[in-house]
C-alpha positions as CSV (number, residue, x, y, z in Angstrom):
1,X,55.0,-204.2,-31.8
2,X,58.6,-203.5,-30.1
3,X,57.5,-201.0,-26.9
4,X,61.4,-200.7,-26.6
5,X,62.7,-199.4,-29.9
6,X,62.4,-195.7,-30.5
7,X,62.8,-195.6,-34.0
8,X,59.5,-195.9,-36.0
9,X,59.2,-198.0,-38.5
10,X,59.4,-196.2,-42.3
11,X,56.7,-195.3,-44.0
12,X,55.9,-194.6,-47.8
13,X,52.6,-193.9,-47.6
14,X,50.9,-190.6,-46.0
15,X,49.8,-190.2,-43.0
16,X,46.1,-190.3,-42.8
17,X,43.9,-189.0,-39.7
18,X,40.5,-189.9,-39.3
19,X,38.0,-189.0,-36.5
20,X,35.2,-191.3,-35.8
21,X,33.3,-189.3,-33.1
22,X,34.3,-186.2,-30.9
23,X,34.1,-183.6,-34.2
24,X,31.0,-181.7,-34.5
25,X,29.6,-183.1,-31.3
26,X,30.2,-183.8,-27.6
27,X,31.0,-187.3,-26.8
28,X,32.2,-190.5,-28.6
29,X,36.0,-188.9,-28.8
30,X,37.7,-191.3,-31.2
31,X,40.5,-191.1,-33.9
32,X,42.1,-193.4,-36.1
33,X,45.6,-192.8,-37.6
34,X,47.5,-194.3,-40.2
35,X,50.5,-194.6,-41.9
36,X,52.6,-197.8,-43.9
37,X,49.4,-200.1,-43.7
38,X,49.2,-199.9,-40.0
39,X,47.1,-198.2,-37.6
40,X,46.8,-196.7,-34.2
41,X,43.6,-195.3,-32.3
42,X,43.3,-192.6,-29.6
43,X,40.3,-192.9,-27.3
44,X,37.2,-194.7,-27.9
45,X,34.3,-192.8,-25.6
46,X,30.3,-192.8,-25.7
47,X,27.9,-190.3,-26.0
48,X,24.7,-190.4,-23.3
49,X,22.2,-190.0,-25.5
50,X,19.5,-186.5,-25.6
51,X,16.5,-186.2,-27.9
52,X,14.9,-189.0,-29.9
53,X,16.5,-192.0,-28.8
54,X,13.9,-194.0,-27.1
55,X,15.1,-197.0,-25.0
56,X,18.8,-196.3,-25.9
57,X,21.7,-196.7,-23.4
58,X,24.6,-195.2,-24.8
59,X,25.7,-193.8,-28.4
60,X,28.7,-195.1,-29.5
61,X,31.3,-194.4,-32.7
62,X,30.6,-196.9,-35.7
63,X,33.2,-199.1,-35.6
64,X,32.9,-200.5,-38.9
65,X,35.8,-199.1,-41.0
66,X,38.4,-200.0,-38.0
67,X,36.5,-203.7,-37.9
68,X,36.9,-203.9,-41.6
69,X,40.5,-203.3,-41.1
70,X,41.6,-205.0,-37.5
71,X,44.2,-206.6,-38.8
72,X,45.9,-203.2,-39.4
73,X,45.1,-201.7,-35.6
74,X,47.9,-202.3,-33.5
75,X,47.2,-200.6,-30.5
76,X,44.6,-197.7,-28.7
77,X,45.8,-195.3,-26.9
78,X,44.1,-193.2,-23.9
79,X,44.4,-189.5,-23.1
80,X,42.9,-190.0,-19.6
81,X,39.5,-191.8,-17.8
82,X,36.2,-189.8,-18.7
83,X,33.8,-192.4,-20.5
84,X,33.4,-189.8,-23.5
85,X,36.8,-190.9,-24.0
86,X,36.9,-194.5,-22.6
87,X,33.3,-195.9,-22.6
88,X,33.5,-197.3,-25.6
89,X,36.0,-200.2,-25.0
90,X,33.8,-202.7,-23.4
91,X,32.1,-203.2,-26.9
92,X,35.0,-202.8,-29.2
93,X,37.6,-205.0,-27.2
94,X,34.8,-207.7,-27.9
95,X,36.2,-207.8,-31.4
96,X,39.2,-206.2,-31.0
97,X,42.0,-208.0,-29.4
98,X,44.5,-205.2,-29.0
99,X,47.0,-203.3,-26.6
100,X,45.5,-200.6,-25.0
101,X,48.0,-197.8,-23.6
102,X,46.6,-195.1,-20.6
103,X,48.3,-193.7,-17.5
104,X,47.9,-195.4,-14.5
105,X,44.6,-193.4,-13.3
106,X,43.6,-193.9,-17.0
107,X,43.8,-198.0,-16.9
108,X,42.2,-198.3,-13.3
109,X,39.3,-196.8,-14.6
110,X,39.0,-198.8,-17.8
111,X,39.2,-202.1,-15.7
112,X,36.6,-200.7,-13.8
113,X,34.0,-200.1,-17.1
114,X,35.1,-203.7,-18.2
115,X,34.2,-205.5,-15.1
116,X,30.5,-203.3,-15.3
117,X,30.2,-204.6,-19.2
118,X,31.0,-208.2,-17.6
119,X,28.4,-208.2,-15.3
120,X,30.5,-210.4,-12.7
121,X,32.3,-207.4,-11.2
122,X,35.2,-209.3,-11.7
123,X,37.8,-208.0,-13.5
124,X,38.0,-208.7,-17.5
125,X,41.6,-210.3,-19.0
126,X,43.0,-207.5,-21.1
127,X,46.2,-206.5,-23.2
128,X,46.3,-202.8,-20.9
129,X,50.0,-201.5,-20.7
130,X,50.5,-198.3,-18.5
131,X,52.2,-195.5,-20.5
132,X,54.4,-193.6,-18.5
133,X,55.4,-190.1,-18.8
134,X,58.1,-188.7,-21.6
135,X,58.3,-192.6,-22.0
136,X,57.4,-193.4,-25.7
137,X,56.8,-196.9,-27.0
138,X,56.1,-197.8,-30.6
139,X,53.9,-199.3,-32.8
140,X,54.9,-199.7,-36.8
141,X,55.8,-196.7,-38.0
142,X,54.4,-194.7,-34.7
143,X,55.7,-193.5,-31.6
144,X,54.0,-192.4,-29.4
145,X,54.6,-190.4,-25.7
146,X,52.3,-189.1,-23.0
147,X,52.9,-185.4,-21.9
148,X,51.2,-184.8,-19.0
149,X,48.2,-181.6,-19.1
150,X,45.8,-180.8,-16.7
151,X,42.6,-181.5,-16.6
152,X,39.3,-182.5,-14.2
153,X,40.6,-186.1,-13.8
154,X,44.4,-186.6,-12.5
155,X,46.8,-188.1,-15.2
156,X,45.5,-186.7,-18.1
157,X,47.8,-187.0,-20.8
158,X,48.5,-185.3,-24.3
159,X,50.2,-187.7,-26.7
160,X,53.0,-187.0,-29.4
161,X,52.7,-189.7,-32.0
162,X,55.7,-189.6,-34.3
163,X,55.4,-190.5,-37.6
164,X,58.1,-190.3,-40.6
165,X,55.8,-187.9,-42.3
166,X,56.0,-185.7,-39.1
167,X,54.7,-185.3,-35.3
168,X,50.8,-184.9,-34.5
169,X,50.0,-183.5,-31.2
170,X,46.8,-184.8,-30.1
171,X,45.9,-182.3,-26.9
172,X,43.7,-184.4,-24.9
173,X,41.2,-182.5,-22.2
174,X,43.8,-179.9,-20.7
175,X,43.4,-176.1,-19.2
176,X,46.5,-174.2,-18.2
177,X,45.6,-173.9,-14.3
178,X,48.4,-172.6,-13.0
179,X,47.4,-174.1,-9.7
180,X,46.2,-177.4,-10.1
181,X,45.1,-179.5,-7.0
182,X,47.3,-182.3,-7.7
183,X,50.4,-179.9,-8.5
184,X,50.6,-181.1,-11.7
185,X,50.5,-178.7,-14.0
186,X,50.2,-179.1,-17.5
187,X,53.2,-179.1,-18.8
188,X,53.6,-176.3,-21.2
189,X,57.9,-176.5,-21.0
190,X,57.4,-179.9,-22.3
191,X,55.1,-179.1,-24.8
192,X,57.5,-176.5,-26.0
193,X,60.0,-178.2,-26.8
194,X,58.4,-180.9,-28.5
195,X,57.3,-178.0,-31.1
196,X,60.6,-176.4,-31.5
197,X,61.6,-179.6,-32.2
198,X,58.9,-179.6,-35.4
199,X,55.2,-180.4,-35.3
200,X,53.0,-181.1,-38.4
201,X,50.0,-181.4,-37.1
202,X,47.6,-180.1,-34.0
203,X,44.7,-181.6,-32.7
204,X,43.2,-179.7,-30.0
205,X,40.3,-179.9,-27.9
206,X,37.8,-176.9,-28.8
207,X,35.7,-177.5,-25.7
208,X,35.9,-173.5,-24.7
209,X,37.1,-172.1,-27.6
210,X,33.8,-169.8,-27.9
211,X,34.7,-168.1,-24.5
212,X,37.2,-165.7,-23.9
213,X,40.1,-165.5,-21.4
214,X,41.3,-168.1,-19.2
215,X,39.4,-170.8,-17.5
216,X,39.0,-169.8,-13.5
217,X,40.9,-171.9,-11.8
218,X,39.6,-175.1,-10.0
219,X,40.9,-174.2,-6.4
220,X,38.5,-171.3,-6.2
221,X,35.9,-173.9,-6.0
222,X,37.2,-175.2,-3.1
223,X,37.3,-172.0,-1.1
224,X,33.6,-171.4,-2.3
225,X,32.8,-175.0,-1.1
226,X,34.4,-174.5,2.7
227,X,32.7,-171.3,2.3
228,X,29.4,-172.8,1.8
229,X,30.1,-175.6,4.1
230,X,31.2,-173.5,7.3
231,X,28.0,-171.3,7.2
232,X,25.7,-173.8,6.6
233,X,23.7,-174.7,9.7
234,X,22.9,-178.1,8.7
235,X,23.8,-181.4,6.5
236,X,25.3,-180.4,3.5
237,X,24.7,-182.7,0.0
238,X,27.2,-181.8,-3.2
239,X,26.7,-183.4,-6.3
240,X,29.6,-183.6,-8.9
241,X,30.6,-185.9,-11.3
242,X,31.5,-189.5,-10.0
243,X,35.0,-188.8,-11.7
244,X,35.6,-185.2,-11.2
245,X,38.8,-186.5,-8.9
246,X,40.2,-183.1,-7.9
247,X,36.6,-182.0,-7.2
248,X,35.9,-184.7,-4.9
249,X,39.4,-184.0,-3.2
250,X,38.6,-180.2,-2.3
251,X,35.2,-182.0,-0.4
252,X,37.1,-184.0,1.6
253,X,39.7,-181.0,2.6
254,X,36.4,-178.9,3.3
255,X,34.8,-181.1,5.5
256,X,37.8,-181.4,7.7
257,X,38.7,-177.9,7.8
258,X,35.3,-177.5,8.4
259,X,34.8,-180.2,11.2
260,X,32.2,-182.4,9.4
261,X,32.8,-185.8,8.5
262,X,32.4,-187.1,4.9
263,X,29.9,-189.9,3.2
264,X,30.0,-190.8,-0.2
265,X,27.5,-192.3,-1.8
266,X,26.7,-193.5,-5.4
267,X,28.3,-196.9,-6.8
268,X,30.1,-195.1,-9.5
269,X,31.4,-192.5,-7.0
270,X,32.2,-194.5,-4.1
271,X,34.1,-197.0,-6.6
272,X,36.1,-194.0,-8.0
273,X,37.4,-192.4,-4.7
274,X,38.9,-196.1,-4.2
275,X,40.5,-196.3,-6.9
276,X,41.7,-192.8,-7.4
277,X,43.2,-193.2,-3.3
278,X,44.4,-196.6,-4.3
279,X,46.5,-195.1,-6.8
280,X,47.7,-191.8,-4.6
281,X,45.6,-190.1,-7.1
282,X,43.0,-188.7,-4.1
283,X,44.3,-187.9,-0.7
284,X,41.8,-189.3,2.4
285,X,42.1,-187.0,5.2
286,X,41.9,-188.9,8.3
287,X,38.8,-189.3,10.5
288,X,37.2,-187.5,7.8
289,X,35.3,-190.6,5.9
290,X,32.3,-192.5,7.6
291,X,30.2,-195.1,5.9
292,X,26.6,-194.1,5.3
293,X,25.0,-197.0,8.4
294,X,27.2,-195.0,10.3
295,X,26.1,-191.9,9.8
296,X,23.4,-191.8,11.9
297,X,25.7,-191.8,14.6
298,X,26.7,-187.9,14.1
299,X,25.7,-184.8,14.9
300,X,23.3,-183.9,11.2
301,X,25.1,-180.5,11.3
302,X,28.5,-182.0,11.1
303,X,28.0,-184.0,7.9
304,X,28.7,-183.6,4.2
305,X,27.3,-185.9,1.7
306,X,29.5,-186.5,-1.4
307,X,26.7,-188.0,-4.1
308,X,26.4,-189.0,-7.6
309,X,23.0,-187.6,-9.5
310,X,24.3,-183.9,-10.8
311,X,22.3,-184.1,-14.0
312,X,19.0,-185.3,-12.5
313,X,19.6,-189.1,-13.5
314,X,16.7,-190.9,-12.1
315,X,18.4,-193.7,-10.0
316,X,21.4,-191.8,-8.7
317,X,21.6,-191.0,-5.2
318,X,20.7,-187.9,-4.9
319,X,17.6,-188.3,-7.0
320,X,16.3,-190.7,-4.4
321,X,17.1,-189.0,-1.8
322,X,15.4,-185.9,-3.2
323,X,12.3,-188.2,-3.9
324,X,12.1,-189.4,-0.3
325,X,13.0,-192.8,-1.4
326,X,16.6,-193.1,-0.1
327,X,16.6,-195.8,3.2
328,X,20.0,-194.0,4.5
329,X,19.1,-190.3,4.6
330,X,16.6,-187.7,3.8
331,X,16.7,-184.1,3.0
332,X,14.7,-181.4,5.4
333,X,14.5,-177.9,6.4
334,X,17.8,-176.4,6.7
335,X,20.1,-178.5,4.8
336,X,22.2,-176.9,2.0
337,X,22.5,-178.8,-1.6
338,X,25.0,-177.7,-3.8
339,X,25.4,-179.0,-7.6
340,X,29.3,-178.5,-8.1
341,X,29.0,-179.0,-11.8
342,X,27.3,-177.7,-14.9
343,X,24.3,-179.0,-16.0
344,X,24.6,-181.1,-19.4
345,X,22.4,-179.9,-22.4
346,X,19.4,-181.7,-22.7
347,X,19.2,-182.3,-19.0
348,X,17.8,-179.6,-17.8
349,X,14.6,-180.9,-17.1
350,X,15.4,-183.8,-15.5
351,X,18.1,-181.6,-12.8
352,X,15.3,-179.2,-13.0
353,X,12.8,-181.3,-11.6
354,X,14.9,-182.3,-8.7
355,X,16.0,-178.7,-7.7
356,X,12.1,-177.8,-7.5
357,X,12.2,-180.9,-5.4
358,X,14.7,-180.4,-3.1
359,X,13.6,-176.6,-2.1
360,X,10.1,-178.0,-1.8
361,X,11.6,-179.9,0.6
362,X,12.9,-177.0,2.5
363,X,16.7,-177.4,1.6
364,X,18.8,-174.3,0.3
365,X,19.9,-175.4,-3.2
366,X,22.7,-173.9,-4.8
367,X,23.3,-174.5,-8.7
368,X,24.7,-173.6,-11.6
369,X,24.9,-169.8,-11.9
370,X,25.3,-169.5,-8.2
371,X,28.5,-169.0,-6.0
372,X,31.9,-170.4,-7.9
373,X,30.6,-174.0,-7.2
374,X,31.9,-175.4,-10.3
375,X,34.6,-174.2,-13.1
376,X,35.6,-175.6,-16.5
377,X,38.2,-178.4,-16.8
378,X,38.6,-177.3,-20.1
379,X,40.9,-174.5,-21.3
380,X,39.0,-171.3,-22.7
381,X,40.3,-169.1,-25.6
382,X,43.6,-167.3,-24.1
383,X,44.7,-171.0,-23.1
384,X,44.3,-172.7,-26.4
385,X,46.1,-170.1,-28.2
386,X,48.6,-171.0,-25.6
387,X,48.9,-174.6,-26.5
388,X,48.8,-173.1,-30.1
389,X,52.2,-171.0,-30.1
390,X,53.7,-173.9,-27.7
391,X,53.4,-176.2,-30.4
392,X,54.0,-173.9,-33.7
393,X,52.2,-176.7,-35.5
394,X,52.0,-176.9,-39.5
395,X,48.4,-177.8,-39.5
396,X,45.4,-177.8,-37.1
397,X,42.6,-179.7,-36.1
398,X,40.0,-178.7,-33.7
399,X,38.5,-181.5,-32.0
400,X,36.4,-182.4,-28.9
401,X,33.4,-180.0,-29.5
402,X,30.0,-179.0,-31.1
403,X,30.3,-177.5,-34.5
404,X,30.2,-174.1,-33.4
405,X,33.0,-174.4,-31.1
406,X,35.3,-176.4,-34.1
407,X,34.7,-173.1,-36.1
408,X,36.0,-170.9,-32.8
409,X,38.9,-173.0,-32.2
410,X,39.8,-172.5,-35.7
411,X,39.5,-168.9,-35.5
412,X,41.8,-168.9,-32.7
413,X,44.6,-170.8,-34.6
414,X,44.0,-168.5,-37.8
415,X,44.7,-165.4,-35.0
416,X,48.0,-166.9,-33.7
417,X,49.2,-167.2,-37.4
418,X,48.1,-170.4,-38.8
419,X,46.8,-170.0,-42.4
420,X,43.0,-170.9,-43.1
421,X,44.3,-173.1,-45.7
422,X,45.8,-175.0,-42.9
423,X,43.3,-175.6,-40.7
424,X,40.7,-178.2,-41.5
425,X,37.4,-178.5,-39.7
426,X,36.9,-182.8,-40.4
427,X,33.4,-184.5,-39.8
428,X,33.6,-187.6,-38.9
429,X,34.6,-190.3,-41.2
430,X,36.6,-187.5,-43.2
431,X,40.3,-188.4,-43.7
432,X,42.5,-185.7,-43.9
433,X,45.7,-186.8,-45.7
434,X,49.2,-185.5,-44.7
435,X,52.7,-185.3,-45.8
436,X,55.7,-183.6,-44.8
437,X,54.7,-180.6,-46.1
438,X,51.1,-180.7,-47.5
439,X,47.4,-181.6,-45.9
440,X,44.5,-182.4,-48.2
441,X,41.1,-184.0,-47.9
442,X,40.8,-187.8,-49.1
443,X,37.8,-189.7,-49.6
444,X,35.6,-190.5,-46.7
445,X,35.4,-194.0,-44.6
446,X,32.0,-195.4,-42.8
447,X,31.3,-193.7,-39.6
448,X,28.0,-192.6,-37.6
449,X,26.6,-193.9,-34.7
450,X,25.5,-197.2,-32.8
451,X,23.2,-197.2,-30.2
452,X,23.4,-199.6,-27.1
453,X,20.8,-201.0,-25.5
454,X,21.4,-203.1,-22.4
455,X,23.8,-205.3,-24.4
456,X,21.8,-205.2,-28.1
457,X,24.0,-203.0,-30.1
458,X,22.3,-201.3,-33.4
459,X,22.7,-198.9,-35.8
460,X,20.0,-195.7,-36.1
461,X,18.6,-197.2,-39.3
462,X,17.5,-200.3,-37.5
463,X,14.3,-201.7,-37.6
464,X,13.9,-201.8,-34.0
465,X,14.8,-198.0,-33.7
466,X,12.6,-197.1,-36.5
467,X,9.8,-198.8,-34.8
468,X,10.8,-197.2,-31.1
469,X,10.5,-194.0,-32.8
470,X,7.2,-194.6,-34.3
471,X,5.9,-195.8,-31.0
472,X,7.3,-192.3,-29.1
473,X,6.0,-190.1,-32.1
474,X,2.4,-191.2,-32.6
475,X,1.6,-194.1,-29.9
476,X,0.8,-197.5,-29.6
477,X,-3.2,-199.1,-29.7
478,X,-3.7,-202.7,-28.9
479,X,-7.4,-204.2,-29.6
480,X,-8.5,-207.4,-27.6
481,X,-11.2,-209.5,-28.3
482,X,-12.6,-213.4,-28.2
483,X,-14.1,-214.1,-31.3
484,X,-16.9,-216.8,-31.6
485,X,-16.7,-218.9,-34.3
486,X,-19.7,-218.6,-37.0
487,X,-23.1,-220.1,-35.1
488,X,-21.6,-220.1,-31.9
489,X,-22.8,-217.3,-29.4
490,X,-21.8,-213.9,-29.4
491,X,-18.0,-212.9,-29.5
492,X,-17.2,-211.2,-26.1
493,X,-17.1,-207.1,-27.1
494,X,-13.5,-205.8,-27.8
495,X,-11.6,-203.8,-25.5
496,X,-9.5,-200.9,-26.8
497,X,-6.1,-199.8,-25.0
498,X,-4.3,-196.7,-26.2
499,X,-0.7,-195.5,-25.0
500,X,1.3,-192.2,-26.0
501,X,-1.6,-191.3,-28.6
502,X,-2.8,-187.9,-27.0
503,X,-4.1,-186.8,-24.1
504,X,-6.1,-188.8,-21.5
505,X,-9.5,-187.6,-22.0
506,X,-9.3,-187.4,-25.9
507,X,-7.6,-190.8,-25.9
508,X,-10.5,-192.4,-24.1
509,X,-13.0,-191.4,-25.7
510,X,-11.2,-192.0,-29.0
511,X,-10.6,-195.8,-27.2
512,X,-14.7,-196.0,-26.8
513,X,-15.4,-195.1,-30.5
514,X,-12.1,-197.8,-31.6
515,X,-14.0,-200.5,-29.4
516,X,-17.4,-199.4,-31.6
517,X,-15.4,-199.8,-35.1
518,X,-13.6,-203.0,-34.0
519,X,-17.0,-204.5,-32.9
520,X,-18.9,-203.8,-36.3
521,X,-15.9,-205.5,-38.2
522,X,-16.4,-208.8,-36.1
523,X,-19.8,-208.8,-36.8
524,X,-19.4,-208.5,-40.3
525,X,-16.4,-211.1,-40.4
526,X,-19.4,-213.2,-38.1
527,X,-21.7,-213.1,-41.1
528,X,-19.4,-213.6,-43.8
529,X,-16.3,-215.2,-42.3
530,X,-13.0,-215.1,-43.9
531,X,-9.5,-215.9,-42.4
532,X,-8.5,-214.6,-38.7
533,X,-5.7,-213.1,-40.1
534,X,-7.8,-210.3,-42.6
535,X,-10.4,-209.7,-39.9
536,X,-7.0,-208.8,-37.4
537,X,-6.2,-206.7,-40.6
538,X,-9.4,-205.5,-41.0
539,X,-9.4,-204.2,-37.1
540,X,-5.9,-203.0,-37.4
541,X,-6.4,-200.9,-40.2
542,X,-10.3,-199.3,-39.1
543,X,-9.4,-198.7,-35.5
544,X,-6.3,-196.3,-37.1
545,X,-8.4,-194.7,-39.1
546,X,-10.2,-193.4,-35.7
547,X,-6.7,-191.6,-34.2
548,X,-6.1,-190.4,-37.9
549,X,-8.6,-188.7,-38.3
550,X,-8.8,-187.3,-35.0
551,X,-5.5,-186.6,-34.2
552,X,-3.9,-186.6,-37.7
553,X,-1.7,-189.6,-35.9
554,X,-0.7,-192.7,-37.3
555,X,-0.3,-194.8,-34.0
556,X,0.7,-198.4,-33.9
557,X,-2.3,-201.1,-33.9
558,X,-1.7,-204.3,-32.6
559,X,-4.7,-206.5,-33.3
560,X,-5.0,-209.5,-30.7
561,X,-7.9,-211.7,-31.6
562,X,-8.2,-214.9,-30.3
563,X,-10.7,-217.7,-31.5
564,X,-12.6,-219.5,-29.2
């Protein structure tokens, strides 16, 4: 790798894009790029996992095809700091002993998730080079440069990898806020004349693609945040995302237009505002900040609480304190909550449970649907055609979304003049194949999805995830019993425990007539002994016959017979 030459190297081969994760759902934003037997990656992020996932962490890319290959990667790069776009790297840098390129913000943040991954909270040794602005550096035959766009998170970056088969503009997270908090707006001039200059390929994020007009821009949350804040007559809790930077910066200049001082609290949070002010990224007013033991030194009605737990999460800081459980602060009569983000799919019930919780409690909760207390850091319709006629690509790509929204962002390409025939919607694995003037599909490379747990990472055909599922779908049985040996006195009567098989009542009584079957085979195997091991099969097999037929269930039967 020479970061100071400009000039990639050639490159007979095509150029080949492949997207690991981020295509066809949220989450695990990761793609691989290729050209003259080398290779480049941009972002590596996880996915928190919804649905049938029992006992798993985090949802990752499969790695396998860049593994398989490591010898080709030269280098990842970052488009900015969200973990859907970073999270990945604790477990992929294991095996992967690479450069990794991001903004300033960008890296911070990264060290940050390595240290966590370490466990030591010390920071983890690694190759992380800080790309600056309109600065390229290469790698092989690439190039690559950081534009800057705008986003939720400050130094958000879109990046122009040059090829000699042609430039690919990879978008990153961006809106077109004409007003950003930081001042730093995307930058569209920029942008411009990279595509006047010739662009092969787009990849854009398709996040809002299925809703029209502009995104509303993020300073009107602000205003509706003072607003709040002024007229409330008590404390006042907002929950946002521990990263949502600019967010977290419009809190802090409420509370001290408002005259409150500010506590944030939340590991994840409290760790990002440091590093984010560290880095100039987040602006401290003065006298604003107080630490939660001092709190209690301070008028209640002249306090805002900045806290992680927006999506319900069980452990975050607002979910104790909504449970009562929270040794700093509690929440009463009179207090205002206010969830400044959107609820994620598939946690509704968990941030439902704590919004019943906190108005049971007697606070005024305001959420999503209410007063402008939370907009979009993702450009909608209008703005992605923007990006669309800045660039004038070739080809298109819509990335970073569900299926559905893939299939709107293409629309929107195809409505600014790019054929159909030159827009490809990839799943991931699928390698799209390019030249200077033509795009095709090409065969298919491994990818899916691996599934952390704690620091056990597995694949979704695993035996161990087969089994978890099992357990969560039809429940778990374990018999007990002493058994006597042949002649001696009676075995002490099995005892029947059932978990996750139906409802109480049903389940014990079910339990009783288990305990009944289980007995009769002992006494039979008491009469006319055979090996432990088929009367434990024996058991096993009878006492799930009980559930079947009851419940048309198949639970899991653990049979734990010990010989005296």
């Amino acid at each position: 790798m020479n970061d100071s030459a400009l000039t990639p190297e050639p490159c007979s081969a095509p150029l080949r894009v492949i997207p690991l994760g981020g295509v066809g759902t949220f989450g695990m934003n990761c793609t691989v790029l290729e050209c003259g037997g080398h290779m480049i990656m941009v972002d590596a992020g996880f996915k928190i996992p919804q649905g049938n996932y029992p006992g798993v962490d985090l949802i990752l890319p499969d790695f396998t095809y860049v593994l398989e290959n490591l010898h080709r990667l030269d280098a990842i790069f970052l488009t900015h700091g969200h973990d859907d776009h970073i999270g990945s790297l604790p477990f992929l840098l294991r095996q992967a002993d690479v450069p990794v390129y991001g903004t300033a913000l960008t890296l911070a943040f990264v060290r940050e998730r390595l240290a966590d991954r370490n466990g030591n909270g010390q920071p983890v040794d690694g190759d992380l080079r800080q790309l600056m602005f309109r600065d390229p550096v290469t790698c092989g035959p690439f190039n690559i440069e950081a534009v800057r766009v705008t986003h939720s998170i400050p130094d958000g970056a879109a990046l122009i990898i040059r090829t000699p088969v042609g430039t690919v503009v990879h978008s990153g997270d961006y809106k077109m806020d004409q007003a950003p908090i930081d001042g730093n707006p995307t930058d569209l001039a920029g942008l411009s004349d990279i595509g006047e200059a010739g662009v092969l390929l787009l990849m854009s994020d398709s996040t809002n693609a299925d809703r029209p007009g502009f995104t509303r821009p993020e300073a009107e949350v602000g205003r509706a945040i003072e607003d709040l804040m002024g007229q409330a007559p008590n404390r006042v809790f907002i929950a946002t995302f521990a990263s949502h930077i600019h967010r977290i910066q419009q809190i802090l200049d409420a509370a001290k237009a408002c005259g409150r001082k500010a506590v944030i609290e939340g590991r994840r949070m409290i760790g990002n505002s440091r590093l984010a002010s560290d880095l100039g990224c987040l602006h401290v007013p003065p006298d604003v900040l107080i630490s939660m033991e001092n709190a209690a030194e301070h008028d209640s009605g002249k306090l805002v609480y900045l806290v992680t737990g927006s999506q319900g999460e069980p452990m975050s800081a607002l979910s104790r304190i909504a449970r009562g459980e929270h040794s700093g602060v509690k929440v009463g009569n009179g207090d205002t909550v206010i969830f400044s983000s959107r609820i994620i799919p598939g946690n509704e019930l968990s941030a439902g449970s704590m919004i019943d919780r906190l108005f049971r409690a007697g606070a005024q909760v305001y959420y999503q649907g209410s007063p402008m207390v939370h907009v979009s850091g993702h450009g909608s319709a209008e703005e992605i055609k923007l990006m669309i006629n800045a660039v004038k690509p070739r080809f298109f790509v819509p990335i970073h979304g569900d299926y559905r929204q893939l299939v709107a962002c293409s629309s929107l390409a195809q409505q600014v003049g790019i054929e159909k025939d030159r827009t490809f919607i990839l799943d991931p694995g699928q390698v799209l194949e390019l030249s200077e003037d033509t795009a095709c599909l090409g065969d298919s490379v491994p990818a899916g999805r691996m599934l952390v747990d704690g620091d056990l990472v597995t694949d979704l055909g695993s035996p161990l995830m087969k089994e978890r599922r099992r357990l969560a779908r039809e429940g778990l049985v374990v018999v007990v019993a002493s058994i006597a040996a042949p002649g001696e006195p009676e075995s002490i009567a099995p005892s029947v425990f059932s978990v996750g098989v139906g409802l109480e009542e049903a389940s014990q009584s079910l339990d009783r007539e288990a305990e009944v079957v289980a007995k009769n085979f002992i006494m039979e195997w008491r009469s006319a002994p055979s090996s432990i091991a088929e009367l434990r099969e024996d058991v096993r097999i009878g006492v799930r016959a009980v559930y079947r037929r009851a419940l048309q269930k198949k639970p899991m039967v653990v049979s734990v017979l010990v010989e005296e």
